[in-house]
XYZ file of C-alpha atoms in Angstrom:
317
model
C 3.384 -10.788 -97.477
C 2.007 -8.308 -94.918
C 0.952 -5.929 -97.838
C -0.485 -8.920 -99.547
C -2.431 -9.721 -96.619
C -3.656 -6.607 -96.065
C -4.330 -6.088 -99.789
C -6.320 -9.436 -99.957
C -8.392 -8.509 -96.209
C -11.708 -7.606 -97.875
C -13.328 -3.861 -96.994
C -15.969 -3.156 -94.879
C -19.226 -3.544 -96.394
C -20.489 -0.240 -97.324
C -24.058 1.167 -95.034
C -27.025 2.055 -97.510
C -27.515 5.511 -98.548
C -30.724 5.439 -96.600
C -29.107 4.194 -93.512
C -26.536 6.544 -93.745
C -29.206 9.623 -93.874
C -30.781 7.992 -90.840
C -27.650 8.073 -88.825
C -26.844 11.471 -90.163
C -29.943 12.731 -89.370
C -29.982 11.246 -85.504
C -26.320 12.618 -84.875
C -27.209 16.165 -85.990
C -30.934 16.558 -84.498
C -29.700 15.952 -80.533
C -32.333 18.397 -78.592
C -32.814 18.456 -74.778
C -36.768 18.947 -74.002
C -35.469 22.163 -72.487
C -34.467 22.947 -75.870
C -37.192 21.913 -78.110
C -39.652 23.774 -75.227
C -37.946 26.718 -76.050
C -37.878 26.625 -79.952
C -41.275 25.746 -80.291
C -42.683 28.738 -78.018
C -40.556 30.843 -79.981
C -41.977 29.466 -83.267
C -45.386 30.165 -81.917
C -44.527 33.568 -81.015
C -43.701 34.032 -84.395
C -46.299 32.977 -86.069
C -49.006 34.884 -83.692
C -46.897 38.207 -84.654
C -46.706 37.786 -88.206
C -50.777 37.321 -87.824
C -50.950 40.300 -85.770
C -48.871 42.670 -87.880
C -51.063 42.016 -91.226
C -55.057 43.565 -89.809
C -52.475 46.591 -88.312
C -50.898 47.019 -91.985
C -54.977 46.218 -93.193
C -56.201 49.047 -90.951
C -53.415 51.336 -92.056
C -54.673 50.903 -95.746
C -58.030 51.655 -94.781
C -57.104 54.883 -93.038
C -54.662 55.998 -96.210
C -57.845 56.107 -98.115
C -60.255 58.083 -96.161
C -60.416 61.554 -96.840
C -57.901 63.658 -95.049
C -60.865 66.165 -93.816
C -62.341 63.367 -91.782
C -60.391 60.086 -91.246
C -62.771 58.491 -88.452
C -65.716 57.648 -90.436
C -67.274 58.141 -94.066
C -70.743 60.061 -94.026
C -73.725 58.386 -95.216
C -75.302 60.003 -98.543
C -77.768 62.655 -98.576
C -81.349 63.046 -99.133
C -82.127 64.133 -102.422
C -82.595 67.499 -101.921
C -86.261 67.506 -103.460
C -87.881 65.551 -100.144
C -86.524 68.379 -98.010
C -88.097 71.097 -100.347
C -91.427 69.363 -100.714
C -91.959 68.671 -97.144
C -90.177 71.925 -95.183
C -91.270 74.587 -97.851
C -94.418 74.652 -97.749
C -96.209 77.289 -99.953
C -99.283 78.773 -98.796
C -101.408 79.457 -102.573
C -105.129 80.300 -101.065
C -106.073 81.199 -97.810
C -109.565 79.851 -96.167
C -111.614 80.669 -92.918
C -113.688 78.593 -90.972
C -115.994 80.857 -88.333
C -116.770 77.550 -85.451
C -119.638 78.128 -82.888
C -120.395 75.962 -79.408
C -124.173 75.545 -78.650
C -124.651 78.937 -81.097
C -122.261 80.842 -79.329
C -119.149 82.284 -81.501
C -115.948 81.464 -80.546
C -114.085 82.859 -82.864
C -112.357 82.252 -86.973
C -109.682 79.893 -88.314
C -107.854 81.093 -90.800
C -105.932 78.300 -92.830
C -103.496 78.546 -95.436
C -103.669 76.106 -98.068
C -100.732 74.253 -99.686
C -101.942 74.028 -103.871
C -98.260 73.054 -105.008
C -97.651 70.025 -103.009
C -101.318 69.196 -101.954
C -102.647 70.642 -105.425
C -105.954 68.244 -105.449
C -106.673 67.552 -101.722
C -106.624 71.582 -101.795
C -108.587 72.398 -104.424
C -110.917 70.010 -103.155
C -111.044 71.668 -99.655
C -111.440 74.783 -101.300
C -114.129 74.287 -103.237
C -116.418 73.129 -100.220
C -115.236 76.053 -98.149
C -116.539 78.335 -100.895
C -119.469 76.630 -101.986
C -118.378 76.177 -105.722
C -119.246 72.572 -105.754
C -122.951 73.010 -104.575
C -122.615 71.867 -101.201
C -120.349 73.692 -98.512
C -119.076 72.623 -94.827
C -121.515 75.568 -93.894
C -123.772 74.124 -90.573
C -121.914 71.173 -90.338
C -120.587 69.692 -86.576
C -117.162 68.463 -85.828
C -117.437 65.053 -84.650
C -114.294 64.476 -82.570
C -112.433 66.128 -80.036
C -109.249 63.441 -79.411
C -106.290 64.954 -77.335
C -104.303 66.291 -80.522
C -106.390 66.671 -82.994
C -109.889 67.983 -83.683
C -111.850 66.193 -86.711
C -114.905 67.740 -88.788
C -117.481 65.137 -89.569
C -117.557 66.329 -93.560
C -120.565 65.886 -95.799
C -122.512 62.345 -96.554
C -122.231 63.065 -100.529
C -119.911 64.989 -102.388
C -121.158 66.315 -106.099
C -121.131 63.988 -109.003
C -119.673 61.272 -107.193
C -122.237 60.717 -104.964
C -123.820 57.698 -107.151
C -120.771 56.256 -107.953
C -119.911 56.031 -104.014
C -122.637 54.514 -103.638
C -122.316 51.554 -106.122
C -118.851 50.975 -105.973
C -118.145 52.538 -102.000
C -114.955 54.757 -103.571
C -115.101 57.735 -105.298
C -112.299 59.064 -108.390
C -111.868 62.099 -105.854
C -110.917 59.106 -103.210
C -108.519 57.881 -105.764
C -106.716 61.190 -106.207
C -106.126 62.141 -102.472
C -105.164 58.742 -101.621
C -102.687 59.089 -104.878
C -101.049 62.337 -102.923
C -101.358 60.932 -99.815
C -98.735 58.068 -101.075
C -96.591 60.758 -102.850
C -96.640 62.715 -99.259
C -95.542 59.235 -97.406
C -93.243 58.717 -99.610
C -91.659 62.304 -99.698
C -91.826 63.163 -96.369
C -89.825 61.643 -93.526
C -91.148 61.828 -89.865
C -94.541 63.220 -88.877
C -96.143 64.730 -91.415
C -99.594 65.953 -88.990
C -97.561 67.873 -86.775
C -99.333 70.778 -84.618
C -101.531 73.225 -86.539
C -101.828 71.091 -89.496
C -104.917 70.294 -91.639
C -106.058 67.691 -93.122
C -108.180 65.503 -95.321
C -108.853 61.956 -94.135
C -108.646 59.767 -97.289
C -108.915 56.459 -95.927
C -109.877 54.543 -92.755
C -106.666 52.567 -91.296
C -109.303 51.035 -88.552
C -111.342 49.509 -91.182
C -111.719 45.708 -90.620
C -111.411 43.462 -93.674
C -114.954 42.180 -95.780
C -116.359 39.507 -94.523
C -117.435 36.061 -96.809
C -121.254 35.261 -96.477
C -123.524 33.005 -98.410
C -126.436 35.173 -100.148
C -129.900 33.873 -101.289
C -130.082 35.127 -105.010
C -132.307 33.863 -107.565
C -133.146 30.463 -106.043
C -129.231 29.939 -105.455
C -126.780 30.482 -102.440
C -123.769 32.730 -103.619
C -121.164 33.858 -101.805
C -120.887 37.897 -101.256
C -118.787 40.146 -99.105
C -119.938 41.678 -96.521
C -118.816 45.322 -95.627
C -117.871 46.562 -92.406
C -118.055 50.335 -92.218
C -118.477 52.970 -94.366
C -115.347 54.153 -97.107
C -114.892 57.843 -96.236
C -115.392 60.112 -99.205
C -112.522 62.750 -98.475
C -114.666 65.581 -97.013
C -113.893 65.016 -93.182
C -110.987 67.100 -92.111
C -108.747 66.848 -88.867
C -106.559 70.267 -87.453
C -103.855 69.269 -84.854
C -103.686 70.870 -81.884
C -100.389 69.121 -81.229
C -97.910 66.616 -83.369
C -100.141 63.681 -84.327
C -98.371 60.743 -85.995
C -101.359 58.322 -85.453
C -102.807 60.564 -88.278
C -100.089 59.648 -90.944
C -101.675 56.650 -91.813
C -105.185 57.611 -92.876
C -105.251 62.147 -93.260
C -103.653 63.986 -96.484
C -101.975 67.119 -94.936
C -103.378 70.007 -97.016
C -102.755 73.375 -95.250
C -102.029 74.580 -91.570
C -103.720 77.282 -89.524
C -102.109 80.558 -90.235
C -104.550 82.499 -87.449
C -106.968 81.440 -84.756
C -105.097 78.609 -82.708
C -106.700 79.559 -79.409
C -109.868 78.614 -81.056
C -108.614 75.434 -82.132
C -108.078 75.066 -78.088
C -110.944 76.319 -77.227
C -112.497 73.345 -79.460
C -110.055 70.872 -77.894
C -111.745 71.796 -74.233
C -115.185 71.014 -75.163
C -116.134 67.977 -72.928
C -116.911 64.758 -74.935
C -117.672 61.219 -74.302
C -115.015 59.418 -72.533
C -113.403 56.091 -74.071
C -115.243 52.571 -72.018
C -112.542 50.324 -74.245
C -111.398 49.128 -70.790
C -114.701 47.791 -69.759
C -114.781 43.663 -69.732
C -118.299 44.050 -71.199
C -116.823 46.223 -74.276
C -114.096 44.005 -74.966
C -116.296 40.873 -74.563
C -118.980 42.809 -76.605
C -116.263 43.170 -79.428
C -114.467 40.302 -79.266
C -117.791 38.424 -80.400
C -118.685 40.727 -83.051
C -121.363 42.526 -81.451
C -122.585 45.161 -83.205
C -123.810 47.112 -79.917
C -119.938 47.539 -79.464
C -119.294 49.292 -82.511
C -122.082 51.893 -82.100
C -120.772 52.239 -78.802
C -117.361 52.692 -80.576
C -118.218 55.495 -82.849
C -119.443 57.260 -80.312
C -115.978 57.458 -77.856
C -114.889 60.896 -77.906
C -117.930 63.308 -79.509
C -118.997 66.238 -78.055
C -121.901 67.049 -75.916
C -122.341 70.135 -77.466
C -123.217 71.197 -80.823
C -120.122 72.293 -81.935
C -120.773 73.943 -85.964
C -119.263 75.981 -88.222
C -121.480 78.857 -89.092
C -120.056 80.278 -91.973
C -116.850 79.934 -94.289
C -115.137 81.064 -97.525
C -111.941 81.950 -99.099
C -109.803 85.146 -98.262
C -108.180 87.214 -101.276
């Protein structure tokens, strides 16, 4: 009977799988807060030096592939070896001489030497006024300008053919060459390119304000013209440097350097000349409204007092 009983007794009812994960779950996962403080710092810890070992394992990959002769840094790329030629070696083809006088008293020659292979037109043309073999010659013309580093020659109002066409167009095919070389030279050339002793051609005027619009009378009907400003120089007027002038870069083609007569180069830098007024309220008020007073006044900042020619010049053999 007892067996019966305990035969017929019916069995606990059986928990729900889910239930009995729960309960598993909450018997096995018992952590203090001391605990769980300590396993998540050390989880963090972890994580911050698995981050940390990967740029060190980066940064030794980088340094495995830098050349063994120098592992700190990877040199840039040269210049192409053509720039350096065309601007350091400088070959002199002609030699010219300029004989200068102050108030008709000699002071002395310049002899230049002119570069034909990297300068071949601005040369040729320099050449051929020094010599006289285009029909007009620098002979008993005046410098112009005596400015702290350089020394400029005033050049000639017309140059040969091209006179005409200057005059009905205001640029010259000569103008078109040297300005041509003067790009190749910027481009070539790194640094200053007028640097002390140099000579050269100016082949444009960086100071040269833009055209201005105005209405024009013409045949009965207003039309709208441009107005020039200035003259376009026509690539006779030469500057030498009496010391490293980059404000020349911009507007002079460097065509030779002086090979003898420097001191009279200084002696030409010495001559007294009209001092620069650009400081003066009435100047700057003068120019700020367009006055044309001011720009006379302008062009005539830094010119000699003296007559300051060159009395004769040629080519050398």
């Amino acid at each position: 009977m007892q067996s019966s009983a305990q035969f017929l007794q019916p069995s606990a009812t059986p928990l729900p799988p889910k239930q009995i994960q729960s309960t598993s779950i909450s018997k096995c996962i018992k952590f203090s807060r001391r605990e769980l403080a300590i396993s998540t710092s050390s989880s963090v810890l972890l994580l911050l030096g698995s981050q940390a070992i990967e740029p060190l394992n980066l940064s030794r990959a980088r340094a495995d592939e830098l050349p063994p002769d120098n592992p700190d840094k990877i040199e840039p790329e040269q210049e192409p070896s053509r720039k350096i030629e065309y601007c350091s070696n400088q070959t002199v083809t002609k030699r010219a001489f300029l004989e200068v006088s102050v108030d008709g008293e000699p002071i002395g020659r310049i002899v230049i030497g002119l570069y034909g292979d990297s300068a071949p037109f601005g040369s040729s043309m320099f050449s051929n006024l020094v010599s006289g073999a285009a029909g007009v010659s620098y002979r008993r013309k005046d410098f112009v300008r005596i400015m702290p580093n350089y020394v400029q020659h005033g050049g000639l109002r017309s140059y040969g053919v091209d006179a005409e066409l200057a005059k009905n167009t205001g640029r010259t095919m000569a103008i078109d060459n040297l300005v041509d070389e003067w790009e190749k030279q910027s481009e070539m050339c790194q640094g200053t390119k007028n640097v002390a002793t140099s000579v050269s051609l100016i082949v444009r005027d960086p100071s040269k304000p833009p055209p201005k619009m105005k209405l024009v009378a013409r045949g009965g009907k207003l039309e709208i013209d441009q107005e020039e400003v200035g003259k376009d120089v026509n690539g006779t007027e030469f500057t030498i440097a009496l010391k490293d002038s980059p404000e020349l870069d911009a507007s002079a083609l460097v065509i030779g350097s002086v090979l003898e007569g420097m001191d009279v180069v200084e002696k030409l830098g010495q001559v007294k000349t009209v001092k620069e007024n650009t400081t003066s309220p009435y100047f700057r008020a003068a120019k700020l409204i367009g006055d044309k007073r001011a720009v006379v006044a302008e062009r005539g900042f830094n010119r000699p007092y003296s007559k300051v020619k060159i009395t004769n010049c040629g080519l050398m053999e």
